[in-house]
Coordinates of C-alpha atoms and ligand atoms in Angstrom, one line a residue:
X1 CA 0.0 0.0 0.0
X2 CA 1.3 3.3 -0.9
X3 CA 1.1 6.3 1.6
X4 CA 0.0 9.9 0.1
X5 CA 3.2 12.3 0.0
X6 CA 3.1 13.9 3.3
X7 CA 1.5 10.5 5.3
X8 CA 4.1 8.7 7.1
X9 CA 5.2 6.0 9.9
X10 CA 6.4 7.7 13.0
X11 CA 7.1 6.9 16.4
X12 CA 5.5 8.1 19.5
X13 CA 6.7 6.9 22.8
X14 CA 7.7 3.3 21.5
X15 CA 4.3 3.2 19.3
X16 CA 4.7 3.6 15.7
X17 CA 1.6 4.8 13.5
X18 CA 0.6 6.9 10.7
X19 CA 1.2 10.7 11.2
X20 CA 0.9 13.8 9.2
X21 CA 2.9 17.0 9.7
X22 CA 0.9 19.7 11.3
X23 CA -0.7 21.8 14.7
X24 CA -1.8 19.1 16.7
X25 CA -5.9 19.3 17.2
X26 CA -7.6 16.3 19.4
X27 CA -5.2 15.7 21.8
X28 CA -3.3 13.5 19.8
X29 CA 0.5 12.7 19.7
X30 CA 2.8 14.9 18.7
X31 CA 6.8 15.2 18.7
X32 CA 6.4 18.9 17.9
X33 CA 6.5 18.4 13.5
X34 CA 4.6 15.3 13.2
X35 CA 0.9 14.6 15.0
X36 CA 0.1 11.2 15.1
X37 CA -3.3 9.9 12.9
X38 CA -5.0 7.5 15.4
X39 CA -7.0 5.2 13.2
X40 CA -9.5 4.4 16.3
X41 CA -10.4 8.3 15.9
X42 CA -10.5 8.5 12.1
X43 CA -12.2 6.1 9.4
X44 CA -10.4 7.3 6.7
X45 CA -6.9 6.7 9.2
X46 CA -8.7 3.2 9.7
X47 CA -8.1 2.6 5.9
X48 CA -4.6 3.8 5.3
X49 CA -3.9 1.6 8.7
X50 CA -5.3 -1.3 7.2
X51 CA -3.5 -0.6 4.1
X52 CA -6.3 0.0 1.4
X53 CA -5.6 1.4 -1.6
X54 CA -7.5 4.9 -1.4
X55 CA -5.2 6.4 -4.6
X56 CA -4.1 9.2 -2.6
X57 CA -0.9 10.8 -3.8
X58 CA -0.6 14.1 -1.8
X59 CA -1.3 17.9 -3.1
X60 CA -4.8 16.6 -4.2
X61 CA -8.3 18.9 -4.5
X62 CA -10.5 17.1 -1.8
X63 CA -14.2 17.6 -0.7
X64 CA -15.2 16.4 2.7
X65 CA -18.3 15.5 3.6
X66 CA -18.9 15.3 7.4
X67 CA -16.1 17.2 8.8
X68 CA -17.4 17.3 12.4
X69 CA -14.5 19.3 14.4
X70 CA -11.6 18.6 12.1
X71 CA -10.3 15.3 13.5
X72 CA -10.0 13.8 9.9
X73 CA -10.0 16.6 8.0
X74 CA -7.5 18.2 9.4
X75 CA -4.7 15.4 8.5
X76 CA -6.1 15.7 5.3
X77 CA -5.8 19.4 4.7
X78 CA -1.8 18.7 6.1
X79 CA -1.2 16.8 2.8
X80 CA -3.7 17.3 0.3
X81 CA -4.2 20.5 -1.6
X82 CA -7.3 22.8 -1.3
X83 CA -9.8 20.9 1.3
X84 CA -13.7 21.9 1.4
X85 CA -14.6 20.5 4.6
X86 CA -18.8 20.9 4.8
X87 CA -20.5 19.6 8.5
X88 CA -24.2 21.3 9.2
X89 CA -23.8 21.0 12.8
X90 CA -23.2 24.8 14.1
X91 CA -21.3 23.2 17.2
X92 CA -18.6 21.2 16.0
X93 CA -17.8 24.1 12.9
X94 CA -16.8 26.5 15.7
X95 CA -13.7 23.5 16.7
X96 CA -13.6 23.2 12.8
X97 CA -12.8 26.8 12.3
X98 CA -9.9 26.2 15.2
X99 CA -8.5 23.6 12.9
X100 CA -8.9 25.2 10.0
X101 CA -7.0 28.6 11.6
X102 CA -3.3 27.2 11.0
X103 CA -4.2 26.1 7.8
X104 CA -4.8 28.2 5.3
X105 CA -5.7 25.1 2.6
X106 CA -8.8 24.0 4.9
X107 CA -12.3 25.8 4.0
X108 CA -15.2 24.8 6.6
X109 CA -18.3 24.6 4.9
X110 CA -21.7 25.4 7.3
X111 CA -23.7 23.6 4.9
X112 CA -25.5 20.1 4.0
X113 CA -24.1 17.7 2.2
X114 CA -27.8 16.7 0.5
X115 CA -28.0 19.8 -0.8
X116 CA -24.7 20.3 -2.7
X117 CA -26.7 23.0 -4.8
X118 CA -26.0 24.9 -1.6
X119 CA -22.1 24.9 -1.7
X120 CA -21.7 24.5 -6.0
X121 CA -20.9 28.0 -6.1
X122 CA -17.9 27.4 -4.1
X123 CA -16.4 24.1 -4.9
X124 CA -14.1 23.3 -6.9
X125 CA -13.5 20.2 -9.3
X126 CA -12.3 17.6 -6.9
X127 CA -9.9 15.0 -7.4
X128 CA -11.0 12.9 -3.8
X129 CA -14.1 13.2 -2.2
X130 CA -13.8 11.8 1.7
X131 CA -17.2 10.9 2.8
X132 CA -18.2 10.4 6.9
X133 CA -21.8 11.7 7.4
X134 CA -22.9 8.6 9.4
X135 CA -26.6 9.6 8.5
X136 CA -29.6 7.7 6.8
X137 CA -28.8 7.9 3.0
X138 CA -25.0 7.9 3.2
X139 CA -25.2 6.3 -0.3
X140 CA -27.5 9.3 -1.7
X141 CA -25.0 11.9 -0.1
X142 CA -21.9 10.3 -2.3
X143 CA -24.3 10.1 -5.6
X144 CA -25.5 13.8 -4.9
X145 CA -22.1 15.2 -4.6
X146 CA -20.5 12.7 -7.5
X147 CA -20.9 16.1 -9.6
X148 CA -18.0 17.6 -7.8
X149 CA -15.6 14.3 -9.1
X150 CA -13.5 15.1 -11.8
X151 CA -13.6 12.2 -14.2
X152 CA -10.6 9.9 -12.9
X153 CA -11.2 11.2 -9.3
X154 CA -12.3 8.6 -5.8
X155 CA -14.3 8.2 -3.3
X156 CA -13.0 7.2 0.2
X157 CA -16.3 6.4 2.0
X158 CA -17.1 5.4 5.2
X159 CA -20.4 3.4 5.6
X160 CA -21.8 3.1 9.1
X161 CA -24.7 -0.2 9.1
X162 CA -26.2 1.4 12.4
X163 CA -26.7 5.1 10.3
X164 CA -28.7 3.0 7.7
X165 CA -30.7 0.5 10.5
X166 CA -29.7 -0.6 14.2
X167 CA -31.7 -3.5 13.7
X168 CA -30.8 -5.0 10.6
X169 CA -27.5 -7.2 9.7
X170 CA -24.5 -4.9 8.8
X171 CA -23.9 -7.2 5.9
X172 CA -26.8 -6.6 4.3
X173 CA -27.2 -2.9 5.0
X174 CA -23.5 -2.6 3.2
X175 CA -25.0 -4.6 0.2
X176 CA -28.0 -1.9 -0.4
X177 CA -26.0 1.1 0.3
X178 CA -23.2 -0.6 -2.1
X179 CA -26.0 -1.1 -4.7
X180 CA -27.1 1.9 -4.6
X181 CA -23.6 3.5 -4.9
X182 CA -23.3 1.7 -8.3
X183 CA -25.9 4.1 -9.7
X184 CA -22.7 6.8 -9.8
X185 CA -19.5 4.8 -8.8
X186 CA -17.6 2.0 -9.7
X187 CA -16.7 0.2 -6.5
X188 CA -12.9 -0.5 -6.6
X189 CA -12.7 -1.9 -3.2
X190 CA -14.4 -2.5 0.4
X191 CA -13.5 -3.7 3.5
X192 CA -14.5 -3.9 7.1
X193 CA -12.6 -1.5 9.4
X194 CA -12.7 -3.3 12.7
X195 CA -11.0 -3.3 14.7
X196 CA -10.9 0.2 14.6
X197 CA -14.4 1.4 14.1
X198 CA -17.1 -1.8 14.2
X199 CA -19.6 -2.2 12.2
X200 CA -18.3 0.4 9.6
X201 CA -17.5 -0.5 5.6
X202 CA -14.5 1.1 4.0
X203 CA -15.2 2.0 0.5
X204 CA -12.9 2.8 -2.8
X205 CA -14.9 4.1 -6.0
X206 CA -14.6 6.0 -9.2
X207 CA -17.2 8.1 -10.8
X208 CA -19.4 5.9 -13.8
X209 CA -18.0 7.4 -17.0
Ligands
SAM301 N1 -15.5 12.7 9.7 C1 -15.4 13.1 11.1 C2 -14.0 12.9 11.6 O1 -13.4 11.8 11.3 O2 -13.4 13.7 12.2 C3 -16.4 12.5 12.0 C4 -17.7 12.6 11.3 S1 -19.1 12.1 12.3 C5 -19.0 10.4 12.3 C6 -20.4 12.5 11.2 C7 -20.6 14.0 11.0 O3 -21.4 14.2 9.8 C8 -21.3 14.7 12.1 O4 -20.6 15.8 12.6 C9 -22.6 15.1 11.5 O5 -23.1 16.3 12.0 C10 -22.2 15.2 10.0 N2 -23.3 15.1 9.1 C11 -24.3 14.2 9.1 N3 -25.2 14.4 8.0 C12 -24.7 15.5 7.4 C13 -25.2 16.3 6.3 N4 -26.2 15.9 5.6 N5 -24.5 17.3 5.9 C14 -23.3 17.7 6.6 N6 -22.9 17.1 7.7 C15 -23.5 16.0 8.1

């Protein structure tokens, strides 16, 4: 598995993990450079940990969906290029505009990601769209915002079974979002990402040509 430009292996106190260079922003690890990416904090850490192949290269236009306080998108914005980071919960965007401060790549978005009309104006093409609403629908919010995809661009999605239905099997909830996915994406991969986060699906895709 290849590690985006900017992603690497560091140590912290005798445990090695990912880590991107960067102002520290949950409490996490930090030698004073690097910041360590915990994976148990992060689904899209979870993939890199478990080595998936996401395609990132480093430098890349990305638009996140779910951006909460930063966690994530904040290692993103420390190796990828311009960052749109939407969330449409007033709370966590005020610690999102903290992590965005030292980093002037990282654009916080007040918005919703089911209505991408909202945000259009704004956007640019992206070349990686990072997905973690853990709502109902998480498979309409990726075909929704598939228009911001340049051509040979991904989608690193994280699917949460309990978002969709706490009562029904995981597997089976992963098969219907996945379905429905294939309306706008061409799965690449998709894998579990326990132990880090349970009952949560990993997904690689590229927009249908
Ligand atoms: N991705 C974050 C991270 O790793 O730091 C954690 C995201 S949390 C699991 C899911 C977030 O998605 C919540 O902050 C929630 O408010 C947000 N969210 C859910 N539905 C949304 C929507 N339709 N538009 C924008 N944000 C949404």
């Amino acid at each position: 598995m290849t590690l985006p430009d900017g992603v690497e292996r560091h140590d912290f106190g005798g445990e090695t993990g990912l880590a991107t260079r960067g102002e520290p922003v949950y409490g996490e690890a930090t030698d004073g450079a690097w910041r360590r990416w915990d994976p148990d904090r992060s689904k899209l850490g979870a993939m890199l940990a478990l080595g998936m192949e996401t395609g990132l290269a480093g430098s890349e236009t990305v638009l996140y969906l779910g951006a909460a306080a930063g966690t994530t998108v904040s290692h993103v914005a420390d190796f990828a290029g311009p960052t749109y980071a939407v969330e449409f919960a007033p709370r966590p965007v005020r610690d999102l505009l903290d992590a965005a401060d030292p980093r002037p790549n990282l654009f916080p978005l007040l918005k919703d990601a089911r209505e991408p009309e909202s945000y259009a104006h704004v956007v640019e093409p992206a070349d990686v769209l990072v997905q973690d609403v853990a709502t109902r629908g998480q498979a309409l919010v990726a075909n929704r915002n598939a228009r911001f995809l340049r051509p040979d661009g991904r989608l690193l999605l994280s699917i949460k079974a309990r978002s969709e239905d706490v009562t029904a099997d995981p597997a089976a909830v992963f098969e219907d979002v996945l379905t429905t996915l294939e309306e706008r994406y061409e799965i690449e991969a998709s894998e579990s990402l326990a132990p880090h986060h349970d009952d949560h699906l990993g997904v690689v895709a590229r927009p249908r040509r």
